[in-house]
Coordinates of C-alpha atoms in Angstrom, one line a residue:
M222 CA 40.5 99.2 199.8
R223 CA 38.3 96.8 201.8
F224 CA 37.8 96.2 205.6
C225 CA 37.8 93.2 207.9
Y226 CA 34.4 93.9 209.4
Y227 CA 35.4 92.1 212.6
C228 CA 38.3 94.3 213.5
M229 CA 38.1 97.1 210.9
A230 CA 41.6 96.4 209.7
Q231 CA 42.2 97.9 206.2
I232 CA 43.0 95.2 203.7
T233 CA 45.2 96.1 200.7
N234 CA 45.7 92.6 199.3
E235 CA 42.6 91.7 197.4
E236 CA 43.5 88.0 197.3
L237 CA 43.4 87.4 201.0
N238 CA 40.6 85.3 202.4
N239 CA 41.4 85.9 206.1
C240 CA 42.3 89.0 208.0
P241 CA 46.0 89.2 208.7
V242 CA 45.3 91.0 212.0
C243 CA 42.5 89.0 213.6
S244 CA 42.6 85.9 211.3
K245 CA 38.8 85.9 210.8
S246 CA 37.2 85.4 207.4
L247 CA 37.0 88.4 205.0
I248 CA 34.0 86.9 203.3
V249 CA 31.0 89.0 204.5
E250 CA 28.6 86.7 206.3
P251 CA 24.8 87.3 206.3
V252 CA 23.5 88.8 209.6
Q253 CA 20.2 88.7 211.4
T254 CA 17.7 91.3 210.0
K255 CA 17.9 93.3 213.3
Y256 CA 21.5 94.2 212.5
L257 CA 22.9 96.6 209.8
R258 CA 24.7 94.8 207.1
P259 CA 28.5 95.0 207.4
G260 CA 29.8 97.7 205.0
T261 CA 26.8 100.0 205.5
V262 CA 28.0 103.6 205.6
L263 CA 26.3 106.2 207.8
Q264 CA 26.5 110.0 207.2
D265 CA 28.9 109.2 204.3
K266 CA 31.5 108.9 207.0
F267 CA 31.1 105.9 209.3
V268 CA 31.6 102.4 208.0
V269 CA 29.7 99.8 210.0
G270 CA 31.2 96.4 210.9
Y271 CA 29.8 93.4 212.7
S272 CA 27.7 93.8 215.9
L273 CA 29.6 93.9 219.2
G274 CA 26.4 93.2 221.1
A275 CA 22.7 94.0 221.4
G276 CA 20.5 95.0 224.3
G277 CA 16.8 95.7 224.7
F278 CA 17.2 99.2 223.3
G279 CA 19.9 99.1 220.7
N280 CA 22.7 97.4 218.8
T281 CA 26.4 98.3 219.1
Y282 CA 28.8 97.8 216.1
I283 CA 32.4 98.1 215.5
G284 CA 33.0 100.8 212.9
W285 CA 35.5 103.0 211.1
D286 CA 35.6 106.8 210.9
K287 CA 36.7 107.7 207.3
V288 CA 37.6 111.2 208.3
L289 CA 39.6 110.7 211.5
L290 CA 40.8 107.3 210.2
R291 CA 40.2 105.4 213.4
K292 CA 38.0 102.6 214.8
V293 CA 34.8 103.6 216.6
A294 CA 31.9 102.0 218.3
I295 CA 28.5 102.8 216.8
K296 CA 25.3 102.5 218.9
E297 CA 22.0 102.2 217.0
F298 CA 18.7 102.9 218.7
Y299 CA 16.8 99.7 218.0
P300 CA 14.2 98.7 220.7
Q301 CA 13.5 95.2 219.4
Q302 CA 10.0 95.0 220.9
Y303 CA 8.9 98.1 218.9
V304 CA 10.7 98.0 215.6
E305 CA 11.8 95.9 212.6
R306 CA 14.3 96.3 209.8
A307 CA 12.9 97.1 206.3
S308 CA 13.9 95.0 203.3
D309 CA 16.6 97.5 202.3
G310 CA 18.6 96.3 205.3
V311 CA 19.0 99.8 206.9
T312 CA 15.6 101.5 207.5
V313 CA 14.1 101.0 210.9
T314 CA 10.3 101.0 211.0
V315 CA 7.9 100.9 214.0
S316 CA 6.0 97.6 213.8
N317 CA 2.8 99.0 215.2
A318 CA 1.4 102.4 214.4
N319 CA 0.1 102.7 218.0
L320 CA 3.7 102.6 219.3
Q321 CA 4.9 105.4 217.0
Q322 CA 4.8 108.1 219.7
R323 CA 6.5 105.8 222.3
F324 CA 9.3 105.1 219.8
K325 CA 9.7 108.9 219.1
R326 CA 9.9 109.6 222.8
G327 CA 12.6 106.9 223.3
L328 CA 14.6 108.2 220.3
K329 CA 14.5 111.7 221.7
Q330 CA 15.7 110.5 225.0
F331 CA 18.5 108.4 223.3
L332 CA 19.8 111.5 221.5
E333 CA 19.4 113.8 224.5
E334 CA 21.4 111.4 226.7
A335 CA 24.2 111.4 224.0
R336 CA 24.2 115.2 224.1
N337 CA 24.4 115.2 228.0
V338 CA 27.3 112.7 228.0
A339 CA 29.2 114.7 225.3
T340 CA 29.4 117.5 227.8
L341 CA 31.3 115.2 230.2
Q342 CA 34.2 114.5 227.9
D343 CA 36.7 116.3 230.1
I344 CA 36.0 113.8 232.9
K345 CA 38.5 110.9 232.7
G346 CA 36.7 107.6 232.7
V347 CA 33.7 108.7 230.8
V348 CA 33.4 107.1 227.3
E349 CA 34.1 109.7 224.6
I350 CA 31.2 110.5 222.3
S351 CA 32.3 112.1 219.0
N352 CA 29.0 112.3 217.1
F353 CA 25.2 111.5 217.3
F354 CA 22.6 111.9 214.6
E355 CA 19.3 110.6 213.1
Q356 CA 19.3 108.5 210.0
N357 CA 17.4 105.5 208.6
G358 CA 14.3 106.3 210.8
T359 CA 16.3 106.0 214.0
G360 CA 19.3 107.4 215.9
Y361 CA 23.0 106.7 216.2
I362 CA 25.8 107.5 218.7
V363 CA 29.4 107.3 217.6
M364 CA 31.8 106.6 220.5
E365 CA 35.4 105.8 221.1
Y366 CA 36.2 102.1 220.5
L367 CA 37.6 100.6 223.7
E368 CA 40.0 97.6 223.3
G369 CA 39.2 95.6 226.4
M370 CA 36.5 93.7 228.2
D371 CA 33.6 94.7 230.4
I372 CA 33.7 93.5 234.0
R373 CA 30.9 90.9 233.4
T374 CA 33.1 89.2 230.9
I375 CA 36.2 89.5 233.1
L376 CA 34.4 87.8 236.0
K377 CA 33.1 85.1 233.7
K378 CA 36.6 84.3 232.5
T379 CA 37.9 84.3 236.1
R380 CA 35.1 82.2 237.4
K381 CA 33.6 85.2 239.3
K382 CA 36.7 85.7 241.4
K383 CA 39.1 88.6 241.4
D384 CA 41.5 89.6 244.1
Y385 CA 40.6 92.3 246.6
E386 CA 43.1 94.9 245.4
W387 CA 41.8 94.6 241.8
C388 CA 38.2 95.1 242.9
R389 CA 39.2 97.9 245.2
R390 CA 40.9 99.8 242.4
V391 CA 37.9 99.4 240.1
I392 CA 35.4 100.6 242.8
L393 CA 37.5 103.6 243.9
T394 CA 38.0 104.6 240.2
L395 CA 34.3 104.3 239.6
L396 CA 33.5 106.4 242.7
D397 CA 35.8 109.1 241.5
I398 CA 34.1 109.1 238.1
L399 CA 30.7 109.3 239.6
K400 CA 31.8 112.1 242.0
S401 CA 32.6 114.2 239.0
I402 CA 29.5 113.5 236.9
H403 CA 27.2 113.9 240.0
K404 CA 28.7 117.4 240.4
R405 CA 27.4 118.2 236.9
G406 CA 23.9 117.0 237.9
V407 CA 24.1 113.8 235.8
L408 CA 23.1 110.3 237.1
H409 CA 24.1 107.1 235.5
R410 CA 21.3 104.9 237.0
D411 CA 22.5 101.7 235.4
I412 CA 25.8 100.8 237.2
A413 CA 26.4 97.1 236.6
P414 CA 29.3 94.8 235.4
D415 CA 28.4 95.1 231.7
N416 CA 28.6 98.9 231.8
I417 CA 32.2 99.2 233.0
I418 CA 35.1 98.5 230.6
V419 CA 38.6 97.8 231.6
T420 CA 40.9 98.5 228.6
Q421 CA 44.0 96.5 227.6
E422 CA 46.0 99.4 229.2
G423 CA 44.1 99.0 232.5
V424 CA 42.0 102.2 232.1
I425 CA 38.5 101.9 233.6
K426 CA 35.7 103.5 231.5
L427 CA 32.0 104.0 232.3
I428 CA 29.6 103.5 229.4
D429 CA 25.9 103.3 228.6
F430 CA 24.5 106.3 230.5
G431 CA 21.1 106.4 228.8
A432 CA 19.8 102.8 229.3
A433 CA 17.6 103.5 232.3
K434 CA 16.1 106.6 230.9
N435 CA 15.5 104.9 227.5
A436 CA 13.6 102.2 229.4
E437 CA 11.4 104.7 231.1
A438 CA 10.7 106.6 227.8
L439 CA 9.7 103.5 226.0
A440 CA 7.6 102.0 228.8
S441 CA 3.8 102.4 228.7
L442 CA 2.0 104.2 231.5
H443 CA 1.1 100.8 233.1
G444 CA 4.0 98.8 231.6
D445 CA 6.6 96.9 233.5
I446 CA 9.5 98.7 235.0
M447 CA 12.8 97.5 233.5
L448 CA 15.9 97.4 235.6
K449 CA 18.8 95.1 236.6
E450 CA 17.9 93.0 239.6
G451 CA 20.6 92.8 242.2
Y452 CA 22.0 96.2 241.3
A453 CA 18.9 98.6 241.2
P454 CA 18.0 100.3 244.5
I455 CA 14.4 100.3 245.8
E456 CA 13.6 103.7 244.3
Q457 CA 14.0 102.3 240.8
Y458 CA 11.3 99.8 241.4
T459 CA 8.6 102.5 241.2
R460 CA 8.0 105.5 239.0
D461 CA 7.2 108.1 241.7
Q462 CA 10.3 107.9 244.0
P463 CA 13.0 110.5 243.7
Q464 CA 16.4 109.4 242.5
G465 CA 19.8 111.0 243.2
P466 CA 23.6 110.2 243.6
Y467 CA 22.5 107.7 246.2
T468 CA 20.9 105.7 243.4
D469 CA 24.2 105.1 241.7
L470 CA 26.0 104.6 245.0
Y471 CA 23.7 101.7 245.9
A472 CA 24.5 100.0 242.6
V473 CA 28.3 100.6 243.2
A474 CA 28.0 98.8 246.5
A475 CA 26.1 95.9 244.8
L476 CA 28.8 95.8 242.2
F477 CA 31.6 95.6 244.9
Y478 CA 29.7 92.8 246.6

């Protein structure tokens, strides 16, 4: 049995050169060294496919859960400015020994945030997290794979124009999700178009809860503050101002605008 590492379809016909589901080549292409090689197996359970995207703090891959027999999304803690991939294609090493403690602090925050979000699984609209663990010198979070597009992509495809009713539904749904997570004492702190997914069934999901905290954990004492201009409220432009539900609500208003 082999996989199409683009869509994780299981291929039984060994003679096929292209995936019968997504039509992409079944020949495994080389990837940049910052990514895991397609076919890598984590925890003897999760098969890694091609990257779905990368940010400043991690890579996200399509994957396959060999136990539950379903597609998943796998997020790898990989802050590019601090680490590099070893020659074995899997191990993550800190490029500068002086950054080791900062990396460990960021990794701890990455896994703690996964644990926090896992407690919110009863809230409709929060992405499901099924597993998180340390391996290869870094950390991984296994999430539900969402068939759909983030709002940034949707806006790009529609030339940044969606009708009022569609926007209203997205915003009201997002506010309802935030109301529930704020009651649990959890802040998102990174509400932006790329962190909201609309599935093919029209379900709205909020993802990537830990990005803002990961940025803080990795930043040096006098380093730059990392945020999303146009969405972050004034209290996120400094390290000593309190944050609260109002921090997320400002970003929602910016999103609606």
